[in-house]
Coordinates of C-alpha atoms in Angstrom, one line a residue:
M1 CA 128.2 98.4 94.7
A2 CA 128.1 101.7 96.5
V3 CA 124.9 103.7 97.1
T4 CA 124.6 106.2 94.2
I5 CA 123.9 109.8 94.7
K6 CA 121.7 111.2 91.9
S7 CA 122.4 114.4 90.0
E8 CA 119.7 117.0 89.5
R9 CA 119.2 115.8 85.9
E10 CA 118.9 112.2 87.1
I11 CA 116.4 113.2 89.8
E12 CA 114.3 115.0 87.2
L13 CA 114.2 111.8 85.1
M14 CA 113.2 109.8 88.1
R15 CA 110.5 112.3 89.0
E16 CA 109.0 111.8 85.6
A17 CA 109.3 108.0 85.8
G18 CA 107.6 108.1 89.2
R19 CA 104.8 110.4 87.9
I20 CA 104.1 108.0 85.1
L21 CA 104.1 105.0 87.3
A22 CA 101.7 106.7 89.8
T23 CA 99.4 107.4 86.8
V24 CA 99.6 103.8 85.7
H25 CA 98.6 102.6 89.2
E26 CA 95.6 104.9 89.3
E27 CA 94.5 103.7 85.9
L28 CA 94.9 100.1 86.9
K29 CA 92.8 100.7 90.0
N30 CA 89.9 101.5 87.7
I31 CA 89.8 98.0 86.3
I32 CA 90.0 96.1 89.7
Q33 CA 86.6 94.4 90.0
P34 CA 85.2 90.9 90.3
G35 CA 85.5 88.8 87.1
V36 CA 88.7 90.5 85.8
S37 CA 91.5 88.0 85.1
T38 CA 95.0 88.7 86.3
L39 CA 96.2 88.4 82.7
D40 CA 93.8 91.2 81.8
I41 CA 95.5 93.4 84.5
D42 CA 98.9 92.5 83.0
K43 CA 97.8 93.4 79.5
K44 CA 96.5 96.7 80.6
A45 CA 99.6 97.5 82.6
N46 CA 101.8 96.8 79.6
E47 CA 99.6 98.9 77.3
L48 CA 99.6 101.8 79.7
I49 CA 103.3 101.8 80.4
R50 CA 104.2 101.7 76.7
S51 CA 101.6 104.5 76.0
Y52 CA 103.8 106.8 78.1
D53 CA 106.9 105.8 76.1
C54 CA 108.3 103.8 78.9
I55 CA 109.5 100.2 79.2
P56 CA 107.9 97.8 81.7
S57 CA 110.9 97.1 84.0
F58 CA 109.5 93.8 85.4
L59 CA 108.9 92.1 82.0
N60 CA 111.7 89.5 81.6
Y61 CA 113.5 90.8 84.7
N62 CA 115.4 87.7 85.8
G63 CA 112.9 85.7 83.7
F64 CA 109.7 87.2 85.2
P65 CA 107.1 86.8 82.4
A66 CA 104.8 89.8 83.0
S67 CA 104.7 93.6 83.3
V68 CA 103.1 93.6 86.7
C69 CA 103.1 91.3 89.7
V70 CA 99.5 90.5 90.7
S71 CA 99.2 88.9 94.2
I72 CA 95.8 87.9 95.6
N73 CA 94.9 87.4 99.3
E74 CA 97.6 85.1 100.9
Q75 CA 100.0 85.8 98.0
V76 CA 102.6 88.3 99.4
V77 CA 104.4 89.4 96.2
H78 CA 105.5 88.3 92.7
G79 CA 102.2 86.7 91.7
I80 CA 102.4 85.7 88.0
P81 CA 99.3 86.9 85.9
N82 CA 97.5 84.2 84.0
K83 CA 94.2 83.8 82.1
K84 CA 92.7 81.3 84.5
T85 CA 92.8 83.3 87.7
F86 CA 90.0 85.8 88.2
L87 CA 89.4 88.4 90.9
K88 CA 86.5 87.6 93.2
E89 CA 84.3 89.7 95.4
G90 CA 86.0 90.1 98.8
D91 CA 89.5 89.5 97.5
I92 CA 92.4 91.9 98.1
V93 CA 94.9 92.3 95.3
S94 CA 98.4 93.7 95.4
L95 CA 99.8 95.2 92.2
D96 CA 103.6 95.7 92.1
C97 CA 104.8 97.5 89.0
G98 CA 107.9 99.4 87.6
V99 CA 108.7 101.6 84.6
I100 CA 111.9 102.6 82.9
Y101 CA 111.8 106.2 81.5
K102 CA 114.9 107.3 79.5
G103 CA 117.0 104.7 81.4
Y104 CA 115.8 105.6 84.9
Q105 CA 113.5 103.4 87.0
S106 CA 110.6 103.8 89.4
D107 CA 109.0 101.0 91.5
A108 CA 105.7 101.1 93.4
A109 CA 103.1 98.8 94.8
R110 CA 99.5 99.2 95.9
T111 CA 96.9 96.8 97.5
W112 CA 93.3 97.2 96.4
A113 CA 90.0 95.9 97.6
V114 CA 87.9 93.8 95.1
G115 CA 84.3 94.9 95.8
E116 CA 83.3 94.7 99.5
I117 CA 86.0 93.2 101.8
S118 CA 86.2 92.3 105.4
E119 CA 87.0 94.7 108.2
E120 CA 90.2 92.9 108.9
A121 CA 91.3 93.2 105.2
K122 CA 90.5 96.9 105.3
K123 CA 92.6 97.3 108.4
L124 CA 95.4 95.4 106.9
I125 CA 95.5 97.5 103.8
N126 CA 95.4 100.7 105.8
V127 CA 98.1 99.7 108.3
T128 CA 100.4 98.6 105.5
Q129 CA 100.1 101.9 103.8
E130 CA 100.5 103.9 107.0
S131 CA 103.5 101.9 108.0
F132 CA 105.3 103.3 104.9
Y133 CA 104.5 106.8 106.0
E134 CA 105.6 106.1 109.5
G135 CA 108.9 104.8 108.2
I136 CA 109.7 107.7 105.9
K137 CA 109.3 110.1 108.8
F138 CA 112.9 109.1 109.4
A139 CA 114.0 109.2 105.8
K140 CA 115.9 112.4 106.2
S141 CA 119.5 113.4 105.6
G142 CA 121.7 112.7 108.6
N143 CA 119.4 109.9 109.9
H144 CA 120.4 106.3 109.6
L145 CA 118.7 103.8 107.2
H146 CA 117.5 101.4 109.8
E147 CA 115.6 104.0 111.7
I148 CA 113.1 103.6 108.8
S149 CA 113.1 99.9 109.3
A150 CA 112.4 100.0 113.0
A151 CA 109.6 102.5 112.6
I152 CA 107.8 100.3 110.1
Q153 CA 108.0 97.2 112.3
D154 CA 106.9 99.0 115.4
Y155 CA 103.9 100.5 113.7
V156 CA 102.8 97.2 112.1
E157 CA 103.1 95.2 115.2
S158 CA 101.2 97.7 117.3
F159 CA 98.1 96.6 115.3
G160 CA 98.8 92.9 115.8
F161 CA 100.1 92.3 112.3
S162 CA 103.5 91.0 111.3
I163 CA 106.2 92.3 108.9
V164 CA 107.7 89.9 106.3
R165 CA 111.4 89.2 107.0
D166 CA 112.4 87.3 103.8
L167 CA 111.9 90.3 101.4
V168 CA 113.2 93.9 101.7
G169 CA 113.2 97.2 99.9
H170 CA 116.1 98.5 97.9
G171 CA 117.9 101.4 96.3
I172 CA 116.9 102.3 92.8
G173 CA 118.1 104.3 89.8
T174 CA 119.3 103.1 86.4
A175 CA 118.9 99.6 87.8
M176 CA 115.8 98.4 89.6
H177 CA 117.7 96.9 92.5
E178 CA 120.6 99.0 93.7
E179 CA 122.3 99.3 97.1
P180 CA 121.3 99.6 99.9
Q181 CA 118.9 96.8 100.9
I182 CA 116.2 98.2 103.1
P183 CA 114.7 95.9 105.7
N184 CA 111.2 96.6 107.0
F185 CA 112.1 95.3 110.5
R186 CA 114.6 96.3 113.2
Q187 CA 118.3 95.7 112.8
K188 CA 121.2 95.5 115.3
R189 CA 123.2 98.0 113.2
R190 CA 122.1 101.5 112.4
G191 CA 122.7 101.2 108.7
I192 CA 124.2 103.8 106.4
K193 CA 123.7 107.5 107.0
L194 CA 121.2 109.0 104.6
E195 CA 122.3 111.7 102.2
P196 CA 120.5 114.0 99.7
G197 CA 120.3 112.5 96.3
M198 CA 119.7 108.9 97.4
T199 CA 116.7 107.3 95.8
L200 CA 115.1 104.4 97.7
A201 CA 112.2 102.0 97.2
I202 CA 110.5 101.5 100.6
E203 CA 108.1 98.6 100.6
P204 CA 106.5 97.1 103.7
M205 CA 104.9 93.7 103.2
V206 CA 102.5 93.0 106.0
N207 CA 100.8 89.7 107.0
A208 CA 97.6 89.4 109.0
G209 CA 99.1 86.3 110.7
R210 CA 102.7 85.2 111.2
Y211 CA 105.5 86.7 109.2
D212 CA 106.7 83.3 107.7
V213 CA 106.4 82.9 104.0
Y214 CA 107.3 80.3 101.3
W215 CA 107.9 80.3 97.6
E216 CA 105.5 78.3 95.4
D217 CA 106.6 75.9 92.7
D218 CA 106.9 78.6 90.1
D219 CA 109.9 80.0 92.1
W220 CA 108.3 83.5 92.0
T221 CA 105.0 83.6 93.9
V222 CA 105.6 84.3 97.7
V223 CA 102.7 83.1 100.0
T224 CA 102.0 83.4 103.7
D225 CA 102.9 80.2 105.4
D226 CA 99.7 80.2 107.5
G227 CA 97.4 81.2 104.7
S228 CA 96.6 84.6 106.2
L229 CA 96.1 87.7 104.1
S230 CA 99.0 89.9 103.0
A231 CA 99.2 93.5 101.8
H232 CA 102.0 95.4 100.1
Y233 CA 102.6 99.2 99.7
E234 CA 105.6 100.7 98.0
N235 CA 106.9 104.0 96.7
T236 CA 110.2 105.3 95.3
I237 CA 111.4 108.2 97.4
L238 CA 114.2 110.8 97.2
I239 CA 116.3 111.9 100.2
T240 CA 116.6 115.7 100.3
D241 CA 117.9 118.4 102.6
G242 CA 114.5 118.4 104.3
E243 CA 111.5 116.1 104.1
P244 CA 111.7 113.1 101.8
E245 CA 110.1 113.5 98.4
I246 CA 107.8 110.7 97.3
L247 CA 108.4 110.3 93.5
S248 CA 105.7 107.7 92.7
I249 CA 102.5 109.4 93.8
L250 CA 100.5 112.0 92.0
K251 CA 101.0 115.5 93.5

């Protein structure tokens, strides 16, 4: 499937989807505290998304049973919420969530501290977020896709962390996963040339230890192979004639 170029009307719908998703993330942040179950977070996410007349794009996507992925500590992504898992003081928790607004999607992830966390965990969260911003410095019309990938890896590794290789970002629009795939690490080829109207989900996943991961028995939850902490930061962006526009943050 070719990379889609969005019309102005489609872009406006994706802007609204992104604004709603950014609001959902900010409201979910307010309930992150010790003693909260991951199922509580999922119920709140579902309630919030539907309150904005949106559909939770993750719910039942390829069989995923929840509206938000809740991944704690060594869990990289796709953690399944449940009533028996509770946040604890010192944890870090990644929330990955998506909404569908009038047929158009937005996808974003954040990693939050649960109470007081270690200095290493703070550094990991900050580096992961900043690696996204380092990457999108190259998300400009006329540049090539894999310039984003290289910038993310270079930034992450300069702090002694590693970038996950088994999972990548993606195009987004009427479907959650569209072309192109967007690695967060260097490629031999330059990748496609970026054009105005492309909408991309850029999502570095960063491990404090090695980059190796494995899938748990539920076939969803991805975990660091060495048990080290992992953080995730993602936004849906729009390629323009100038600087990229981040659709899934509050202006």
